[in-house]
Coordinates of C-alpha atoms in Angstrom, one line a residue:
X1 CA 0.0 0.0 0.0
X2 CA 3.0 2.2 0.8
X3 CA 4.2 2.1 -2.4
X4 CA 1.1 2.7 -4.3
X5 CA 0.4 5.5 -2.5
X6 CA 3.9 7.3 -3.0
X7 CA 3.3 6.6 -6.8
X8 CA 0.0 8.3 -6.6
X9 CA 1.4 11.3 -4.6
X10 CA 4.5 11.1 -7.2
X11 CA 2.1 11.8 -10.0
X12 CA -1.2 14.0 -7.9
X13 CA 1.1 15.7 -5.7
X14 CA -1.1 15.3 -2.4
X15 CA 0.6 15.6 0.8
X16 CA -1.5 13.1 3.1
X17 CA -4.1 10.2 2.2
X18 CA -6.4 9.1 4.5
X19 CA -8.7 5.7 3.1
X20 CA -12.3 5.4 5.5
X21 CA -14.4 2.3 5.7
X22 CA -17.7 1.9 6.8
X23 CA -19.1 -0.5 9.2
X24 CA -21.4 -3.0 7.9
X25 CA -24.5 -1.4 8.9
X26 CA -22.9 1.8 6.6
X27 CA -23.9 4.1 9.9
X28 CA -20.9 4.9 11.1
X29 CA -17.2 4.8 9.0
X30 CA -13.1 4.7 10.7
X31 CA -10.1 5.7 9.0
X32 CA -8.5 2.7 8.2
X33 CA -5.6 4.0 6.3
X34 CA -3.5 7.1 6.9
X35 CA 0.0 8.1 5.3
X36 CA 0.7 10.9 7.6
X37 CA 3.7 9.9 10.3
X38 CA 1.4 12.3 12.8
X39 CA -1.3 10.1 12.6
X40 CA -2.5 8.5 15.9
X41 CA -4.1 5.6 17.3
X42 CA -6.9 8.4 18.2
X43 CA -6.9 9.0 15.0
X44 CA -7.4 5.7 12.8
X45 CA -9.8 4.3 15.5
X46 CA -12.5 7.0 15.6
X47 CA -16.1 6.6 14.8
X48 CA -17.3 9.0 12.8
X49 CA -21.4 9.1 11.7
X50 CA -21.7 8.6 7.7
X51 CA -24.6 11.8 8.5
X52 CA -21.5 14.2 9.2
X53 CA -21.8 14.8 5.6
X54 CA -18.2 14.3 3.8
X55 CA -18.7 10.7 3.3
X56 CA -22.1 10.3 2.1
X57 CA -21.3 13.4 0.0
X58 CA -17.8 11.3 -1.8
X59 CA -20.1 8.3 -2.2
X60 CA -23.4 10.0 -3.8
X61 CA -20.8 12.1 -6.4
X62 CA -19.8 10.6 -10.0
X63 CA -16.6 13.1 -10.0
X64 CA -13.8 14.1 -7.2
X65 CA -15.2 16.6 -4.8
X66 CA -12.4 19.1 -4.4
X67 CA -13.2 21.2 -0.7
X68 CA -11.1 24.6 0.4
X69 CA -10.3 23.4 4.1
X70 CA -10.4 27.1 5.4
X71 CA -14.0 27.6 5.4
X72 CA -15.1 23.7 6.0
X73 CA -16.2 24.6 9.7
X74 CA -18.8 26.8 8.4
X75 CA -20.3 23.8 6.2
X76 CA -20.0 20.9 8.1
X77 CA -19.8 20.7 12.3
X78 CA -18.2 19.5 14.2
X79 CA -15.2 18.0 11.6
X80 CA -13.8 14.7 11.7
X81 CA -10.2 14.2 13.4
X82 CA -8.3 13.5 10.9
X83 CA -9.4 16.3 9.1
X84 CA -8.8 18.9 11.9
X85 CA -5.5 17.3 11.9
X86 CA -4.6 17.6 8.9
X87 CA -5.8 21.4 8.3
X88 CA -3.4 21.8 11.8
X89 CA -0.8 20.5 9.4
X90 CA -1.4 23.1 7.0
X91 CA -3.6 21.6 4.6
X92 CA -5.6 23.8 2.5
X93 CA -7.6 21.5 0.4
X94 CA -8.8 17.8 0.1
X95 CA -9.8 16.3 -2.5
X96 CA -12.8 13.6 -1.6
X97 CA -13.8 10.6 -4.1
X98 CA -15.2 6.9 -3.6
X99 CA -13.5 3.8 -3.6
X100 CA -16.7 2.3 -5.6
X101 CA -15.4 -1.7 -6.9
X102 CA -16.5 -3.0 -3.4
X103 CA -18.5 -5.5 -2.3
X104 CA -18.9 -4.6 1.8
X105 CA -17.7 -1.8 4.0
X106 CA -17.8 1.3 0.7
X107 CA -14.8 3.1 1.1
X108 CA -13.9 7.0 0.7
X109 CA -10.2 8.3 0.0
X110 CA -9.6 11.5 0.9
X111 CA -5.9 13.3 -0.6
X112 CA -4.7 16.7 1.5
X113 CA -2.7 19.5 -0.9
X114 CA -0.9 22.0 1.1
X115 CA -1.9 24.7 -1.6
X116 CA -5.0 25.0 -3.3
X117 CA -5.0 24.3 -6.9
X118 CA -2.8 21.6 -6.7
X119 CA -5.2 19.5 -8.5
X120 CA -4.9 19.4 -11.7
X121 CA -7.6 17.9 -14.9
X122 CA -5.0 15.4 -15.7
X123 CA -4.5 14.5 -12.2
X124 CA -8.2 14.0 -12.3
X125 CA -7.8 11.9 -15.1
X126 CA -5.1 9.6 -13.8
X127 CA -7.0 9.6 -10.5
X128 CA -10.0 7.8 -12.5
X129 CA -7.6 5.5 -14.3
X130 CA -6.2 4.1 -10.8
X131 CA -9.2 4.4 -8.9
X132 CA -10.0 0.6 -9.4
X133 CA -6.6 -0.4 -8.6
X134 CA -6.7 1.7 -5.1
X135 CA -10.0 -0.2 -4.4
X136 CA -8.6 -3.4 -5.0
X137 CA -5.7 -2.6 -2.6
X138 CA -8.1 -2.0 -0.2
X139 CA -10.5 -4.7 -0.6
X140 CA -7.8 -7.4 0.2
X141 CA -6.5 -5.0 3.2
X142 CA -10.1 -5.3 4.5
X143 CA -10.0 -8.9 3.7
X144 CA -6.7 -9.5 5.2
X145 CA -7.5 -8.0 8.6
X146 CA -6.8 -9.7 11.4
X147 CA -9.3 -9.7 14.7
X148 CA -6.9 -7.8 16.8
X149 CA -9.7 -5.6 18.7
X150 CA -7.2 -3.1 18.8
X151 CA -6.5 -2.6 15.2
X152 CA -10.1 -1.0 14.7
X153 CA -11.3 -0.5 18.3
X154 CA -13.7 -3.2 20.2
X155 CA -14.7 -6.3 19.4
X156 CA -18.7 -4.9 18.9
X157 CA -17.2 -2.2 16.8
X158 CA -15.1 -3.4 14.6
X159 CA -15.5 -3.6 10.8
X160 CA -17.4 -7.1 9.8
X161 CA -15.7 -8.6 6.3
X162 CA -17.1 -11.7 4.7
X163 CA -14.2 -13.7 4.2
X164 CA -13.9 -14.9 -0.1
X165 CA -13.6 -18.5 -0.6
X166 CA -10.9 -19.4 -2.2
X167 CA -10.6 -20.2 -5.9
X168 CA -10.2 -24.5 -6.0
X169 CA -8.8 -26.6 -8.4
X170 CA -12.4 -28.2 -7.9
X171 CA -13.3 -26.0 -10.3
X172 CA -10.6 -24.6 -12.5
X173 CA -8.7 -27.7 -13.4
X174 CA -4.6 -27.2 -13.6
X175 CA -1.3 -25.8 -12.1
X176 CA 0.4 -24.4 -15.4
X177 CA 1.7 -20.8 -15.2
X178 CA -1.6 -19.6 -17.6
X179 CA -4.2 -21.3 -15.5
X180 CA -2.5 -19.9 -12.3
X181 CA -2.0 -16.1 -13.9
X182 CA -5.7 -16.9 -14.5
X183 CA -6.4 -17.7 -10.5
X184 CA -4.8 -15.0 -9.3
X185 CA -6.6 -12.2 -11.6
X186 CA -9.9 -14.0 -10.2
X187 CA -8.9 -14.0 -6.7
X188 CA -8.5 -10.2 -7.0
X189 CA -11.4 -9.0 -8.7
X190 CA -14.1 -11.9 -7.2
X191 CA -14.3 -10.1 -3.9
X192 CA -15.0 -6.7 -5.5
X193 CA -18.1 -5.5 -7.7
X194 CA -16.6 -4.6 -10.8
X195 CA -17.3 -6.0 -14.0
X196 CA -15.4 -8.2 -15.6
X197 CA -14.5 -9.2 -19.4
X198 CA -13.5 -12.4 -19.9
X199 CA -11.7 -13.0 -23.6
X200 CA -10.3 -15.9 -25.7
X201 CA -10.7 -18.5 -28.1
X202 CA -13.9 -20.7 -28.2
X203 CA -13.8 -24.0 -26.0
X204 CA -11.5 -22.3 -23.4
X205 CA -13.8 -22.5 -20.8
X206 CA -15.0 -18.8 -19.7
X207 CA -18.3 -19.7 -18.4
X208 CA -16.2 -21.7 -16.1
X209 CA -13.8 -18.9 -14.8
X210 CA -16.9 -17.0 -14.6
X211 CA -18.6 -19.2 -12.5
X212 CA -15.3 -19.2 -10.0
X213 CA -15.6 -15.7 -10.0
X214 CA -19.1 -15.4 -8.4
X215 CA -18.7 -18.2 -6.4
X216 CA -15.7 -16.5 -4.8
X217 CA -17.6 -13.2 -4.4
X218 CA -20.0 -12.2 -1.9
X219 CA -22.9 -13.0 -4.2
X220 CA -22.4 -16.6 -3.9
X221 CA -25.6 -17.2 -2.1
X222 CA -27.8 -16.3 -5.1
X223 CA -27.8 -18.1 -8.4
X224 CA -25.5 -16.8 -11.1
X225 CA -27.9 -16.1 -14.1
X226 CA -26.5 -16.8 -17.4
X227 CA -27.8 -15.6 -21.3
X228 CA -26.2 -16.5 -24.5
X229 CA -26.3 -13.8 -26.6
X230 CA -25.9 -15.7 -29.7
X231 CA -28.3 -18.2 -29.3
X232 CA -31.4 -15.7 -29.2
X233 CA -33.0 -14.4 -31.9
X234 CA -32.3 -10.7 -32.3
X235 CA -35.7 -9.9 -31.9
X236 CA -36.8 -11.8 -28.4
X237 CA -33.0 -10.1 -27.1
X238 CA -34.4 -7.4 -25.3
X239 CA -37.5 -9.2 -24.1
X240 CA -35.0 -12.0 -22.2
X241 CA -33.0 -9.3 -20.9
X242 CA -35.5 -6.9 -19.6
X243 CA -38.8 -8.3 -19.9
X244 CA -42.1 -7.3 -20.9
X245 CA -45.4 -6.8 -19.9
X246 CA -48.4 -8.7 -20.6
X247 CA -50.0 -7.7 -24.0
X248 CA -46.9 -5.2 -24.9
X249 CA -46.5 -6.8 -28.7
X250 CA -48.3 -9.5 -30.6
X251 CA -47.1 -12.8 -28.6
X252 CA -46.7 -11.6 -25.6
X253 CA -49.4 -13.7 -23.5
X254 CA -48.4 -13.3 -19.9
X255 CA -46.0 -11.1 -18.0
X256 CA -42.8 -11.9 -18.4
X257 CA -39.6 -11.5 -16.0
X258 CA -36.0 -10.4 -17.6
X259 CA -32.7 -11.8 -16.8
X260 CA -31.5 -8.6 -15.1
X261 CA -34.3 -8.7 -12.4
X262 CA -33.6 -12.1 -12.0
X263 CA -30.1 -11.6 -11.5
X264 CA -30.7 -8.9 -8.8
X265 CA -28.3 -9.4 -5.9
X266 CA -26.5 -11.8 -8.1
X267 CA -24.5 -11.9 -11.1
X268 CA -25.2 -12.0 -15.0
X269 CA -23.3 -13.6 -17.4
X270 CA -23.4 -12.4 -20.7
X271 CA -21.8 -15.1 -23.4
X272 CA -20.8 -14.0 -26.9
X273 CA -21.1 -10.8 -26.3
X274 CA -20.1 -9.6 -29.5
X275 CA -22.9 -11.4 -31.1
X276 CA -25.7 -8.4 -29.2
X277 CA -26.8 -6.0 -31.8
X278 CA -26.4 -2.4 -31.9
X279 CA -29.6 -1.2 -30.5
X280 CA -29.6 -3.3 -27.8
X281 CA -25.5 -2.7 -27.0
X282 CA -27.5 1.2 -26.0
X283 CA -30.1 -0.2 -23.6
X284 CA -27.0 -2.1 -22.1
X285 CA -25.2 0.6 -21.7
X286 CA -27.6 2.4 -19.9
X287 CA -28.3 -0.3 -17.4
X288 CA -24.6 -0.4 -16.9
X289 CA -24.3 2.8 -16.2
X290 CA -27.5 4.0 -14.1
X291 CA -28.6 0.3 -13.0
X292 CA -32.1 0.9 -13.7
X293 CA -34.8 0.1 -16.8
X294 CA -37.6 -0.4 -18.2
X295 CA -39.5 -3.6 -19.6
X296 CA -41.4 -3.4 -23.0
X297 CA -44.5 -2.4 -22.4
X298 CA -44.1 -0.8 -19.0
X299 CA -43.3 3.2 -17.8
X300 CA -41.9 1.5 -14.4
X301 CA -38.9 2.0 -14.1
X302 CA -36.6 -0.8 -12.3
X303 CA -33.6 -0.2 -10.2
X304 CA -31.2 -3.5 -10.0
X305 CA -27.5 -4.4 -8.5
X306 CA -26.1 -6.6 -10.9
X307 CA -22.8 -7.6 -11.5
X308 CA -21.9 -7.9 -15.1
X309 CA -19.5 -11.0 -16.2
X310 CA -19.5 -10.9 -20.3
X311 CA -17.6 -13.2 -22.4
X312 CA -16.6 -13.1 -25.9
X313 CA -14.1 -14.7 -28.3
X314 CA -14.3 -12.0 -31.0
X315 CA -11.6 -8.9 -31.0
X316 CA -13.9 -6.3 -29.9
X317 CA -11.4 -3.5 -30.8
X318 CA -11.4 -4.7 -34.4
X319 CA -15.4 -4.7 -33.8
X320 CA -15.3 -1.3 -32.5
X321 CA -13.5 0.0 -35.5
X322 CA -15.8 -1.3 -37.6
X323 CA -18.8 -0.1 -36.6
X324 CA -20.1 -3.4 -35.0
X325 CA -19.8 -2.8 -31.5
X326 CA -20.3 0.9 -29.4
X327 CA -16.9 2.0 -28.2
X328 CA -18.7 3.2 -24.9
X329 CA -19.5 -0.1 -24.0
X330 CA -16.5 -1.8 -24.8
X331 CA -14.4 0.4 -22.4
X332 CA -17.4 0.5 -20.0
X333 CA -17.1 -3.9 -20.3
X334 CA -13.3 -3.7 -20.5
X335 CA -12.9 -2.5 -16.5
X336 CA -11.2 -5.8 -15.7
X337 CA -10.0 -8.0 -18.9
X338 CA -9.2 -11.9 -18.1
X339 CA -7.5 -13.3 -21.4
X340 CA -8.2 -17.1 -21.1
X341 CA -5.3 -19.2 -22.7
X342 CA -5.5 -21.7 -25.4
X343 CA -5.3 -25.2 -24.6
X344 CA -2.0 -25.4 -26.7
X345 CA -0.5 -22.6 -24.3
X346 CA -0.8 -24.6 -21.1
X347 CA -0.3 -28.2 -22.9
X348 CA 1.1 -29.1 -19.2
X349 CA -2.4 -29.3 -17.9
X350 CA -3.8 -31.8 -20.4
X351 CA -3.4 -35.2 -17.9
X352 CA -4.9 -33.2 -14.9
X353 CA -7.7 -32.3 -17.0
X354 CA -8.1 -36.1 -19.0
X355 CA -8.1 -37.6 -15.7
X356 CA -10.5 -35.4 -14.7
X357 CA -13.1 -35.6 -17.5
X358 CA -12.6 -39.1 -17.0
X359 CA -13.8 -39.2 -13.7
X360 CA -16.4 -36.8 -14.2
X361 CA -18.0 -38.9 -17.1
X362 CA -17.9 -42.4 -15.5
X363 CA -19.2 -41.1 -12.0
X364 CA -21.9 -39.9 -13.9
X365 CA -22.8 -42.7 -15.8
X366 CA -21.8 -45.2 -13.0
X367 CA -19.2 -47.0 -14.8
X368 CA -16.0 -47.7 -12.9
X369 CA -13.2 -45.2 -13.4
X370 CA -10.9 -45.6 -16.0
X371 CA -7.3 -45.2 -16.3
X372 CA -4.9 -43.7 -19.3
X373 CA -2.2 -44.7 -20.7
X374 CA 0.7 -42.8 -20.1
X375 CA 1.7 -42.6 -23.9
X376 CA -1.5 -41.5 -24.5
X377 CA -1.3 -38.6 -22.5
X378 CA 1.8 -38.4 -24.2
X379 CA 0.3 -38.3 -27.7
X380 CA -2.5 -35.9 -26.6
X381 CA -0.2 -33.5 -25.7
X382 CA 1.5 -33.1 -29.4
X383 CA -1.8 -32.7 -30.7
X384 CA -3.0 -29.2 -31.1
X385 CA -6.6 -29.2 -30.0
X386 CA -8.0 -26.1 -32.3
X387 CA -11.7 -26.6 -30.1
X388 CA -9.5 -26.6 -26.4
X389 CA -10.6 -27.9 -23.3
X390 CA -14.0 -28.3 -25.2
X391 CA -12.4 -30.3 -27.7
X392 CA -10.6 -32.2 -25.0
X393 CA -13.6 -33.1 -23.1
X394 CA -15.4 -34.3 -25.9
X395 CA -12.5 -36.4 -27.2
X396 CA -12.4 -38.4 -23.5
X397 CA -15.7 -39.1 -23.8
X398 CA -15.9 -40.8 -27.3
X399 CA -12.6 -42.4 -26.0
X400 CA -15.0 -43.7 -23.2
X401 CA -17.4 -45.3 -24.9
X402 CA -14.5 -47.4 -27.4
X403 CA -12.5 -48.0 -24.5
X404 CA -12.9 -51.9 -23.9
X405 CA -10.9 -52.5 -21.1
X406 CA -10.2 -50.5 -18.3
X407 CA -7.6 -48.8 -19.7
X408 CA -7.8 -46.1 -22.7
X409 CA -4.7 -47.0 -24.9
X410 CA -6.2 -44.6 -27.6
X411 CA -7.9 -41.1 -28.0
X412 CA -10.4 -41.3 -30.9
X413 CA -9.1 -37.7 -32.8
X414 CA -11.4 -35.9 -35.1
X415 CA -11.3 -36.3 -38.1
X416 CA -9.3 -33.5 -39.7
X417 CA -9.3 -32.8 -43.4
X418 CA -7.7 -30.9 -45.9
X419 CA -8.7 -27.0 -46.1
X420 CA -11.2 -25.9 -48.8
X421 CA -12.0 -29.5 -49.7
X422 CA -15.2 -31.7 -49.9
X423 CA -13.5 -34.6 -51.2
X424 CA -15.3 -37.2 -48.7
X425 CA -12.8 -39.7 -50.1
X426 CA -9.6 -38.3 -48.1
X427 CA -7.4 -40.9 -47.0
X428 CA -6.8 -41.0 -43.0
X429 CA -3.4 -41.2 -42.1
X430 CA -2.4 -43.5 -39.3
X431 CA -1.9 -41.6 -35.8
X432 CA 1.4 -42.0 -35.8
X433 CA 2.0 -40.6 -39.2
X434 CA -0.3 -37.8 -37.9
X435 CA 2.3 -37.4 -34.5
X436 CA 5.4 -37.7 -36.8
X437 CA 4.5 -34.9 -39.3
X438 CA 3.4 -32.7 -36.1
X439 CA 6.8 -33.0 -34.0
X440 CA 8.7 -32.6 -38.0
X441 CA 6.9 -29.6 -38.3
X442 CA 8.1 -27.9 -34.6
X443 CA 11.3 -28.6 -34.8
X444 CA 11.5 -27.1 -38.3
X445 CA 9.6 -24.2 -36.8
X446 CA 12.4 -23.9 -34.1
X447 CA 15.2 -24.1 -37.2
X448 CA 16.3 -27.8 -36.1
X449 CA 16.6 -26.9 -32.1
X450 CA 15.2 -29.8 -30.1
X451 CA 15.6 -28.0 -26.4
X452 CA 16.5 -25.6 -24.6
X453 CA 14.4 -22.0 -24.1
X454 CA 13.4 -22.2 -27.8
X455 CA 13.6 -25.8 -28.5
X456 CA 10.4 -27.9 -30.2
X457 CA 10.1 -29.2 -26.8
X458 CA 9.0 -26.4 -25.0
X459 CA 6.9 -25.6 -28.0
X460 CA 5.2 -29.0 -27.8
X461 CA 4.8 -28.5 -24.2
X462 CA 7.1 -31.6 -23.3
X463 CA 10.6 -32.3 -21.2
X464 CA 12.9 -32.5 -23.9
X465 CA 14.1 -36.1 -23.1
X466 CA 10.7 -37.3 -23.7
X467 CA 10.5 -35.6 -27.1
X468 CA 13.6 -37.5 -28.3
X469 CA 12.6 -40.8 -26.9
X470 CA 9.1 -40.2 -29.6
X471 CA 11.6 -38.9 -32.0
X472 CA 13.5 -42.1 -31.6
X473 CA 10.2 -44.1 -31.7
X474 CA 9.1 -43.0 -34.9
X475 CA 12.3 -42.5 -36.0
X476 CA 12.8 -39.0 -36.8
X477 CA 17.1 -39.0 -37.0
X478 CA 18.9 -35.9 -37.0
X479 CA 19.1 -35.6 -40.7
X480 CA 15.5 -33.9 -40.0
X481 CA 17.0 -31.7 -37.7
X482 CA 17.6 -28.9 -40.7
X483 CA 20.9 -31.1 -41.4
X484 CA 22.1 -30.1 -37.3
X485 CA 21.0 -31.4 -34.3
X486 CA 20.6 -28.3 -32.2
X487 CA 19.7 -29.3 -28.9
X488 CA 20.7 -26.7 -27.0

């Protein structure tokens, strides 16, 4: 926290920072961080009443509030602490905003200049650019607390935090360096409101990651709600989002309830994204940004608290620039990004997730587990699994039902053919053909180099020793190796 806040007063200029929390009843809120060295245990373990005014002020206000501090004690009596303290420093303005991307206990910052002016439009505009960071920051200090009753006063008094479950590999199946940069982005935005964008190719599991992230957030209890914006017609859209009344259009039979009042208290996730047409990306907006609308039919207007998990695997900057999607919503959307790796960049995690699949299936279907051959694993991790772990799971289970032992010595591939052809005649190549051609073509990729930090092993996703032992096996010698064998 130290260092983000002396990169903030690098680039604002502020002298002090003081970060307040609320209590969970939001009646009464505490200091809970405070740069100054003069600071005091008086100080950061006060109670002051949200109804003195500067707090609920911060919190009700899109923008910064910037206050003179020389004629606050005619506005606002009597003044908080750490305010008369700091104006005792010689403070001469503050500069209020909220600390909005959390879930419990809303937070206000609070930044003291020792000359008025001080803050600038582009500090402004920086401010707004690290405001979600900040909250984050804080959010896992509130998290992190310990239940020292003198860190925030009595036992009674002190600030309440729902602790975040954690994010399992119950759920989110591997250990690879993606899937963990993955686990760590969700453990830092679940606990928060913000909205989240979740991007990548199809089949890489983003309903998934966002189901982890709302079950690691505080609106867990309620049922995530969950619409697939490519998979309704354009002209029911707004309907299943919204809703409509009874009688509203030609169809419309009985009342009818819309995802975002269903998803009240809760979180919706909005699939393919990129597939939601123009007029409809406006009446998204607007419930983004106000959290209120109207069903068809209807002058009611309805006031929600959702949290907003979309998905897409289109570029939606490309989109943007082309006129498909509103740039306002994109940026409003991109708050918190989460780019989902392919399967072939975390080839690692393959067994953990056959072996899971596996198990998953034949619990189902009450069949007794079944194993996998190590060479198999072996052989599924050269292949290059265009559909991902959606490809993946779909392979296991066709390799389920062929399997007739209790062992699966085989993964039943798709079928891949030639591009732009129909011939329904083309020959199928053996699967070790299939292999050999795939390891030929990474080592000529990596100019002959078998190991090493940009050898065809790391490529492939395998230790190098194993590589040459399937090299040997299907006996690729180092005349393929681009006339060298550069293994280092």
């Amino acid at each position: 926290m130290r260092f983000a806040s002396a990169k903030l007063q690098e680039h604002i200029g502020y002298s002090q920072m003081v970060i307040c929390v609320t209590d969970r009843a939001e009646k009464e809120y505490t200091p809970l961080i405070h740069t100054s060295d003069t600071a005091n245990t008086a100080l950061t373990t006060s109670k002051i009443p949200v109804a003195e005014g500067f707090f609920a002020d911060a919190m009700s206000s899109a923008d910064p509030l910037t206050l003179p501090l020389f004629n606050l004690n005619a506005k606002k009596q009597p003044l908080p602490g750490f305010i008369q303290k700091a104006m005792s420093n010689g403070m001469r303005e503050v500069v209020v905003f909220p600390l909005h991307h959390q879930e419990n206990n809303p937070a206000v910052a609070y930044l003291f200049f020792s000359r008025p002016g001080m803050f600038s439009r582009p500090a402004q505009r920086l401010l707004r650019s690290l405001s979600l960071q900040l909250s984050l920051t804080v959010s896992g200090i509130i998290r992190n607390l310990n239940q020292d009753v003198n860190s925030l006063g009595t036992a009674t008094d002190q600030i309440e935090t729902e602790s975040a479950p954690t994010v399992t590999n119950g759920l989110i199946i591997g250990n690879s360096p993606a899937i963990n940069a993955v686990k760590q982005l969700i453990k830092t935005v679940a606990p928060t409101t913000s909205g989240v964008l979740l991007l990548g190719e199809s089949g890489t599991g983003k309903e998934v990651i966002a189901a982890a992230i709302h079950e690691a957030s505080g609106r867990r209890g309620k049922k995530m709600i969950k619409v697939n914006c490519a998979a309704i017609p354009e002209n029911l859209m707004e309907s299943e989002l919204f809703g409509h009344e009874k009688g509203s259009f030609t169809g419309a039979v009985q009342r009818k309830i819309g995802k975002f009042k269903l998803a009240d208290q809760s979180t919706l996730f909005l699939d393919e994204i990129g597939e939601l047409p123009l007029v409809l990306q406006t009446k998204l907006l607007r419930v983004l940004q106000e959290s209120e609308f109207e069903p068809i039919g209807s002058s009611t207007t309805i006031k929600v608290n959702v949290r907003v998990i979309a998905a897409t695997n289109r570029n939606l900057l490309k989109e943007v620039a082309e006129g498909r999607f509103r740039a306002d919503l994109f940026y409003r959307l991109n708050i918190f990004p989460i780019n989902l790796p392919a399967l072939r960049d975390h080839r690692e995690d393959i067994p953990a997730l056959a072996n899971y699949f596996i198990k998953e299936y034949c619990t189902r279907n009450k069949r007794k587990v079944l194993t996998i051959a190590s060479k198999t694993l072996e052989t599924m991790q050269l292949y290059p699994w265009p559909g991902n772990v959606r490809e993946l799971k779909h392979c296991v289970e066709r390799s389920i039902l062929l399997c007739e032992t209790g062992t699966i010595t085989a993964i039943d591939f798709p079928e891949i053919k030639a591009p732009n052809t129909d011939d329904e005649t083309l020959e199928i190549k053996p699967l070790h053909e299939i292999e050999r051609a795939y390891i030929l073509r990474a080592i000529k990729i990596c100019n002959g180099r078998i190991s090493g930090p940009n050898g065809a092993a790391i490529r492939l996703g395998l230790p190098h020793t194993t590589l040459i032992s399937r090299m040997q096996k299907l006996g690729i010698s180092k005349t393929h190796t681009s006339g060298k064998d550069k293994t280092s």
